[in-house]
Amino acid sequence: MRANVRKETWLLVKYGMAGVVNTLVTALTFFLLRWFGVQEDVANLLSYVAGILNSFVMNKLFVFRDRRIGWIRQGAVFFLGAALCWMLQWMAFRGMLTVMSETWAYLAAMLVYNVLYYIYNRI
C-alpha cells in the first residue's frame, strides 16, 4: 500500500513537472516568435505545436513510460484532442484580444486550453 502511494505521488510530481515545462515551451515560443515579428495567429499555432510535441514526448518517455501502446496509435488520440482543444483555445484567444492585451489574452487562452484538454482526457 505504501509503495503504491509513493509511486502515484511520484507520477503526479512528474506529470506536474512535465506540465510546467510544456507551459514554458508553449509560452516562450509564442513570445519569442512575436518578438521576431511573427503574426500573432501564426505564433499561436506554432507555439502550441511546439508545446504539444514536447508534451507528447515527455509524457510518453518520462512521465508514464508507456511502452504497451504504439507511438502512432497513442499519438493519433493525443494529437486529435490537442488539435480540437487548440482550435477552441484559438477562438477564445481571438475573442479575448478584443477586450484585453495580447499577453493577457494569450495567457488566458492557455488556461482555456488546459481546462479543455483535461476534460478531453477525462472523457
XYZ file of N, CA, C and O in Angstrom:
492
model
N 0.828 -1.196 0.000
C 0.000 0.000 0.000
C 0.872 1.259 0.000
O 0.651 2.146 -0.780
N 1.849 1.282 0.878
C 2.725 2.452 0.996
C 3.529 2.668 -0.295
O 3.733 3.795 -0.723
N 3.977 1.588 -0.916
C 4.728 1.687 -2.174
C 3.847 2.250 -3.286
O 4.312 3.027 -4.116
N 2.565 1.864 -3.304
C 1.639 2.390 -4.295
C 1.436 3.891 -4.148
O 1.362 4.611 -5.131
N 1.330 4.349 -2.915
C 1.153 5.780 -2.653
C 2.384 6.542 -3.125
O 2.275 7.580 -3.779
N 3.568 6.014 -2.829
C 4.800 6.659 -3.281
C 4.883 6.691 -4.807
O 5.279 7.683 -5.398
N 4.503 5.590 -5.431
C 4.539 5.508 -6.889
C 3.578 6.525 -7.507
O 3.927 7.239 -8.448
N 2.357 6.599 -6.985
C 1.373 7.551 -7.502
C 1.789 8.995 -7.228
O 1.585 9.869 -8.070
N 2.370 9.231 -6.069
C 2.843 10.580 -5.742
C 3.947 10.994 -6.708
O 3.945 12.109 -7.225
N 4.898 10.100 -6.961
C 5.994 10.397 -7.880
C 5.454 10.621 -9.293
O 5.903 11.519 -10.007
N 4.443 9.854 -9.701
C 3.820 10.031 -11.008
C 3.176 11.412 -11.104
O 3.330 12.113 -12.113
N 2.492 11.826 -10.064
C 1.861 13.142 -10.036
C 2.908 14.251 -10.098
O 2.729 15.241 -10.814
N 4.006 14.083 -9.383
C 5.093 15.069 -9.407
C 5.674 15.164 -10.822
O 5.882 16.264 -11.351
N 5.933 14.016 -11.450
C 6.475 14.022 -12.814
C 5.497 14.653 -13.796
O 5.898 15.408 -14.678
N 4.214 14.353 -13.641
C 3.198 14.932 -14.505
C 3.174 16.457 -14.342
O 3.086 17.195 -15.334
N 3.258 16.921 -13.112
C 3.292 18.361 -12.856
C 4.532 19.015 -13.445
O 4.463 20.107 -14.021
N 5.678 18.353 -13.309
C 6.916 18.878 -13.885
C 6.798 18.981 -15.407
O 7.198 19.987 -16.007
N 6.253 17.950 -16.023
C 6.068 17.972 -17.476
C 5.107 19.096 -17.870
O 5.324 19.782 -18.870
N 4.072 19.299 -17.082
C 3.112 20.369 -17.360
C 3.749 21.746 -17.298
O 3.479 22.611 -18.141
N 4.606 21.948 -16.315
C 5.309 23.234 -16.202
C 6.223 23.445 -17.409
O 6.238 24.514 -18.025
N 6.978 22.403 -17.767
C 7.874 22.504 -18.929
C 7.061 22.768 -20.200
O 7.433 23.624 -21.014
N 5.958 22.057 -20.386
C 5.122 22.257 -21.571
C 4.586 23.678 -21.644
O 4.575 24.295 -22.712
N 4.134 24.196 -20.512
C 3.618 25.565 -20.470
C 4.715 26.554 -20.818
O 4.499 27.501 -21.586
N 5.902 26.344 -20.267
C 7.027 27.233 -20.573
C 7.414 27.163 -22.045
O 7.651 28.196 -22.682
N 7.487 25.955 -22.598
C 7.824 25.800 -24.017
C 6.799 26.539 -24.881
O 7.159 27.293 -25.794
N 5.524 26.351 -24.577
C 4.463 26.977 -25.365
C 4.530 28.503 -25.262
O 4.554 29.205 -26.279
N 4.568 29.016 -24.051
C 4.563 30.467 -23.851
C 5.839 31.119 -24.378
O 5.771 32.151 -25.069
N 6.982 30.536 -24.072
C 8.231 31.135 -24.538
C 8.336 31.117 -26.057
O 8.827 32.080 -26.658
N 7.846 30.052 -26.682
C 7.845 30.000 -28.144
C 6.972 31.113 -28.712
O 7.373 31.819 -29.642
N 5.789 31.299 -28.140
C 4.891 32.359 -28.607
C 5.551 33.729 -28.481
O 5.607 34.494 -29.454
N 6.053 34.047 -27.285
C 6.605 35.379 -27.065
C 7.884 35.604 -27.874
O 8.126 36.715 -28.361
N 8.668 34.574 -28.072
C 9.863 34.691 -28.899
C 9.482 34.936 -30.370
O 10.054 35.812 -31.036
N 8.519 34.178 -30.861
C 8.065 34.386 -32.238
C 7.485 35.781 -32.433
O 7.739 36.436 -33.456
N 6.715 36.244 -31.471
C 6.144 37.599 -31.564
C 7.248 38.647 -31.532
O 7.178 39.644 -32.238
N 8.283 38.415 -30.729
C 9.408 39.343 -30.639
C 10.098 39.464 -32.001
O 10.563 40.533 -32.375
N 10.147 38.359 -32.747
C 10.736 38.354 -34.083
C 9.750 38.836 -35.152
O 10.061 38.803 -36.342
N 8.545 39.242 -34.744
C 7.591 39.833 -35.669
C 6.652 38.859 -36.363
O 5.955 39.234 -37.304
N 6.608 37.613 -35.894
C 5.687 36.639 -36.492
C 4.262 37.042 -36.125
O 3.984 37.421 -34.978
N 3.366 36.967 -37.093
C 1.971 37.344 -36.881
C 1.378 36.530 -35.722
O 1.712 35.362 -35.550
N 0.495 37.150 -34.941
C 0.009 36.541 -33.695
C -0.673 35.184 -33.883
O -0.489 34.278 -33.067
N -1.462 35.014 -34.937
C -2.132 33.722 -35.141
C -1.137 32.628 -35.525
O -1.263 31.484 -35.090
N -0.164 32.979 -36.325
C 0.870 32.022 -36.707
C 1.716 31.664 -35.483
O 2.025 30.491 -35.244
N 2.074 32.673 -34.688
C 2.845 32.428 -33.470
C 2.058 31.553 -32.501
O 2.617 30.658 -31.855
N 0.749 31.792 -32.407
C -0.097 30.983 -31.536
C -0.069 29.529 -31.988
O 0.154 28.620 -31.189
N -0.276 29.295 -33.275
C -0.282 27.926 -33.800
C 1.071 27.249 -33.587
O 1.138 26.132 -33.055
N 2.146 27.904 -33.965
C 3.474 27.296 -33.848
C 3.865 27.042 -32.394
O 4.508 26.039 -32.080
N 3.463 27.935 -31.501
C 3.795 27.729 -30.084
C 3.066 26.512 -29.525
O 3.637 25.739 -28.750
N 1.823 26.317 -29.953
C 1.091 25.135 -29.487
C 1.620 23.860 -30.119
O 1.664 22.814 -29.475
N 2.052 23.931 -31.373
C 2.674 22.757 -31.990
C 3.914 22.357 -31.186
O 4.102 21.180 -30.861
N 4.741 23.335 -30.837
C 5.951 23.049 -30.046
C 5.582 22.461 -28.687
O 6.167 21.462 -28.245
N 4.621 23.068 -28.004
C 4.219 22.583 -26.690
C 3.575 21.212 -26.731
O 3.834 20.365 -25.870
N 2.759 20.970 -27.737
C 2.065 19.680 -27.860
C 3.063 18.561 -28.167
O 2.994 17.474 -27.590
N 3.997 18.828 -29.079
C 5.029 17.824 -29.370
C 5.862 17.525 -28.129
O 6.137 16.367 -27.809
N 6.240 18.572 -27.425
C 7.002 18.395 -26.192
C 6.202 17.591 -25.168
O 6.722 16.680 -24.528
N 4.932 17.916 -25.038
C 4.069 17.223 -24.086
C 3.960 15.737 -24.412
O 4.062 14.882 -23.511
N 3.753 15.423 -25.679
C 3.612 14.019 -26.066
C 4.881 13.234 -25.731
O 4.821 12.172 -25.121
N 6.014 13.766 -26.120
C 7.283 13.059 -25.892
C 7.574 12.935 -24.392
O 7.937 11.855 -23.917
N 7.390 14.024 -23.639
C 7.669 13.959 -22.198
C 6.754 12.974 -21.485
O 7.205 12.213 -20.627
N 5.465 13.009 -21.828
C 4.527 12.095 -21.166
C 4.780 10.647 -21.562
O 4.671 9.748 -20.739
N 5.122 10.425 -22.817
C 5.371 9.059 -23.299
C 6.649 8.479 -22.692
O 6.667 7.333 -22.246
N 7.717 9.275 -22.658
C 9.016 8.749 -22.241
C 9.354 8.977 -20.768
O 10.006 8.140 -20.148
N 8.923 10.111 -20.200
C 9.335 10.471 -18.848
C 8.258 10.195 -17.801
O 8.537 9.606 -16.763
N 7.044 10.607 -18.076
C 6.003 10.528 -17.040
C 5.440 9.113 -16.929
O 5.546 8.465 -15.892
N 4.850 8.630 -18.002
C 4.146 7.353 -17.932
C 4.977 6.173 -18.416
O 4.678 5.036 -18.085
N 5.977 6.449 -19.223
C 6.848 5.394 -19.766
C 6.035 4.238 -20.323
O 6.303 3.076 -20.060
N 5.032 4.605 -21.099
C 4.099 3.619 -21.644
C 4.676 2.990 -22.902
O 4.800 3.627 -23.934
N 5.026 1.730 -22.818
C 5.588 1.014 -23.957
C 4.568 0.026 -24.556
O 4.810 -0.567 -25.573
N 3.419 -0.130 -23.885
C 2.414 -1.095 -24.347
C 1.698 -0.625 -25.603
O 1.374 -1.406 -26.468
N 1.425 0.657 -25.674
C 0.688 1.206 -26.811
C 1.693 1.877 -27.735
O 2.553 2.623 -27.295
N 1.567 1.635 -29.025
C 2.494 2.185 -30.002
C 2.411 3.701 -30.118
O 1.403 4.315 -29.777
N 3.478 4.261 -30.614
C 3.569 5.711 -30.799
C 2.473 6.228 -31.723
O 1.874 7.262 -31.448
N 2.185 5.509 -32.799
C 1.237 6.008 -33.789
C -0.178 6.033 -33.230
O -0.876 7.053 -33.309
N -0.602 4.941 -32.637
C -1.972 4.878 -32.092
C -2.154 5.890 -30.956
O -3.129 6.637 -30.929
N -1.231 5.893 -30.031
C -1.337 6.822 -28.909
C -1.222 8.268 -29.394
O -1.929 9.147 -28.922
N -0.335 8.497 -30.349
C -0.160 9.838 -30.891
C -1.405 10.353 -31.584
O -1.750 11.531 -31.476
N -2.098 9.478 -32.303
C -3.312 9.883 -33.018
C -4.370 10.405 -32.041
O -4.963 11.465 -32.269
N -4.597 9.678 -30.959
C -5.586 10.104 -29.956
C -5.119 11.383 -29.265
O -5.889 12.327 -29.078
N -3.850 11.435 -28.918
C -3.266 12.598 -28.245
C -3.407 13.840 -29.118
O -3.878 14.883 -28.669
N -2.989 13.737 -30.387
C -2.983 14.906 -31.263
C -4.383 15.311 -31.708
O -4.632 16.490 -31.942
N -5.311 14.367 -31.803
C -6.694 14.723 -32.105
C -7.250 15.624 -31.003
O -7.821 16.679 -31.275
N -7.076 15.212 -29.760
C -7.541 16.019 -28.632
C -6.851 17.363 -28.573
O -7.484 18.400 -28.340
N -5.552 17.356 -28.797
C -4.789 18.605 -28.757
C -5.262 19.560 -29.851
O -5.405 20.761 -29.610
N -5.528 19.033 -31.038
C -5.978 19.878 -32.149
C -7.354 20.482 -31.861
O -7.580 21.671 -32.106
N -8.264 19.667 -31.349
C -9.597 20.180 -31.011
C -9.517 21.266 -29.943
O -10.141 22.323 -30.067
N -8.745 21.015 -28.911
C -8.610 21.988 -27.825
C -7.880 23.241 -28.296
O -8.209 24.353 -27.873
N -6.900 23.070 -29.193
C -6.205 24.243 -29.723
C -7.172 25.125 -30.498
O -7.156 26.354 -30.362
N -8.038 24.523 -31.333
C -8.980 25.327 -32.119
C -9.899 26.144 -31.200
O -10.147 27.326 -31.451
N -10.374 25.521 -30.139
C -11.238 26.238 -29.192
C -10.445 27.309 -28.445
O -10.944 28.414 -28.200
N -9.199 26.992 -28.110
C -8.319 27.976 -27.468
C -8.091 29.158 -28.383
O -8.112 30.305 -27.957
N -7.875 28.883 -29.675
C -7.622 29.951 -30.632
C -8.834 30.881 -30.751
O -8.695 32.102 -30.794
N -10.043 30.298 -30.781
C -11.253 31.122 -30.834
C -11.362 31.998 -29.583
O -11.711 33.177 -29.673
N -11.045 31.409 -28.423
C -11.068 32.193 -27.187
C -10.019 33.309 -27.243
O -10.283 34.450 -26.846
N -8.827 32.983 -27.735
C -7.747 33.966 -27.865
C -8.194 35.133 -28.746
O -8.028 36.296 -28.373
N -8.764 34.825 -29.902
C -9.212 35.890 -30.808
C -10.285 36.745 -30.151
O -10.272 37.968 -30.275
N -11.208 36.118 -29.442
C -12.249 36.875 -28.758
C -11.702 37.754 -27.650
O -12.099 38.916 -27.504
N -10.762 37.206 -26.890
C -10.203 37.971 -25.772
C -9.323 39.120 -26.243
O -9.148 40.105 -25.523
N -8.785 39.021 -27.445
C -7.977 40.121 -27.985
C -8.787 41.406 -28.138
O -8.216 42.496 -28.163
N -10.105 41.269 -28.218
C -10.947 42.454 -28.373
C -11.130 43.206 -27.056
O -11.545 44.365 -27.078
N -10.821 42.562 -25.934
C -11.063 43.212 -24.640
C -9.834 43.291 -23.737
O -9.902 43.885 -22.662
N -8.720 42.688 -24.157
C -7.520 42.742 -23.312
C -6.269 42.712 -24.173
O -6.346 42.439 -25.370
N -5.152 42.968 -23.535
C -3.886 42.981 -24.267
C -3.552 41.587 -24.795
O -4.060 40.572 -24.304
N -2.676 41.538 -25.779
C -2.277 40.268 -26.385
C -1.686 39.313 -25.351
O -1.987 38.125 -25.344
N -0.833 39.835 -24.485
C -0.196 38.983 -23.470
C -1.234 38.339 -22.570
O -1.219 37.121 -22.363
N -2.166 39.134 -22.043
C -3.187 38.584 -21.145
C -4.146 37.666 -21.892
O -4.576 36.636 -21.357
N -4.475 38.018 -23.139
C -5.357 37.167 -23.933
C -4.703 35.814 -24.179
O -5.356 34.769 -24.081
N -3.413 35.828 -24.478
C -2.708 34.572 -24.731
C -2.650 33.725 -23.463
O -2.921 32.519 -23.498
N -2.308 34.336 -22.336
C -2.222 33.591 -21.079
C -3.588 33.045 -20.656
O -3.696 31.900 -20.200
N -4.635 33.837 -20.835
C -5.987 33.367 -20.501
C -6.407 32.230 -21.430
O -7.024 31.249 -20.995
N -6.045 32.326 -22.703
C -6.374 31.266 -23.651
C -5.607 29.983 -23.330
O -6.111 28.881 -23.573
N -4.412 30.114 -22.774
C -3.668 28.923 -22.333
C -4.454 28.195 -21.248
O -4.503 26.969 -21.231
N -5.060 28.949 -20.359
C -5.881 28.345 -19.307
C -7.079 27.629 -19.930
O -7.410 26.509 -19.524
N -7.702 28.246 -20.916
C -8.820 27.614 -21.617
C -8.372 26.278 -22.215
O -9.044 25.259 -22.060
N -7.226 26.282 -22.878
C -6.702 25.056 -23.487
C -6.505 23.968 -22.429
O -6.917 22.824 -22.620
N -5.869 24.318 -21.327
C -5.579 23.322 -20.287
C -6.839 22.727 -19.694
O -6.908 21.516 -19.462
N -7.845 23.545 -19.456
C -9.111 23.038 -18.914
C -9.781 22.118 -19.927
O -10.231 21.020 -19.589
N -9.831 22.545 -21.173
C -10.468 21.723 -22.210
C -9.727 20.407 -22.417
O -10.351 19.351 -22.578
N -8.394 20.454 -22.406
C -7.631 19.231 -22.631
C -7.772 18.269 -21.449
O -7.808 17.056 -21.626
N -7.900 18.811 -20.253
C -8.159 17.972 -19.086
C -9.506 17.265 -19.251
O -9.611 16.054 -19.029
N -10.530 18.020 -19.661
C -11.861 17.435 -19.866
C -11.800 16.358 -20.964
O -12.365 15.273 -20.811
N -11.109 16.647 -22.046
C -10.952 15.668 -23.130
C -10.336 14.380 -22.609
O -10.802 13.289 -22.929
N -9.292 14.492 -21.818
C -8.625 13.300 -21.285
C -9.486 12.539 -20.295
O -9.399 11.313 -20.204
N -10.320 13.228 -19.555
C -11.210 12.560 -18.600
C -12.317 11.796 -19.331
O -12.778 10.778 -18.849
N -12.751 12.320 -20.467
C -13.805 11.650 -21.243
C -13.211 10.481 -21.978
O -13.744 9.423 -22.062
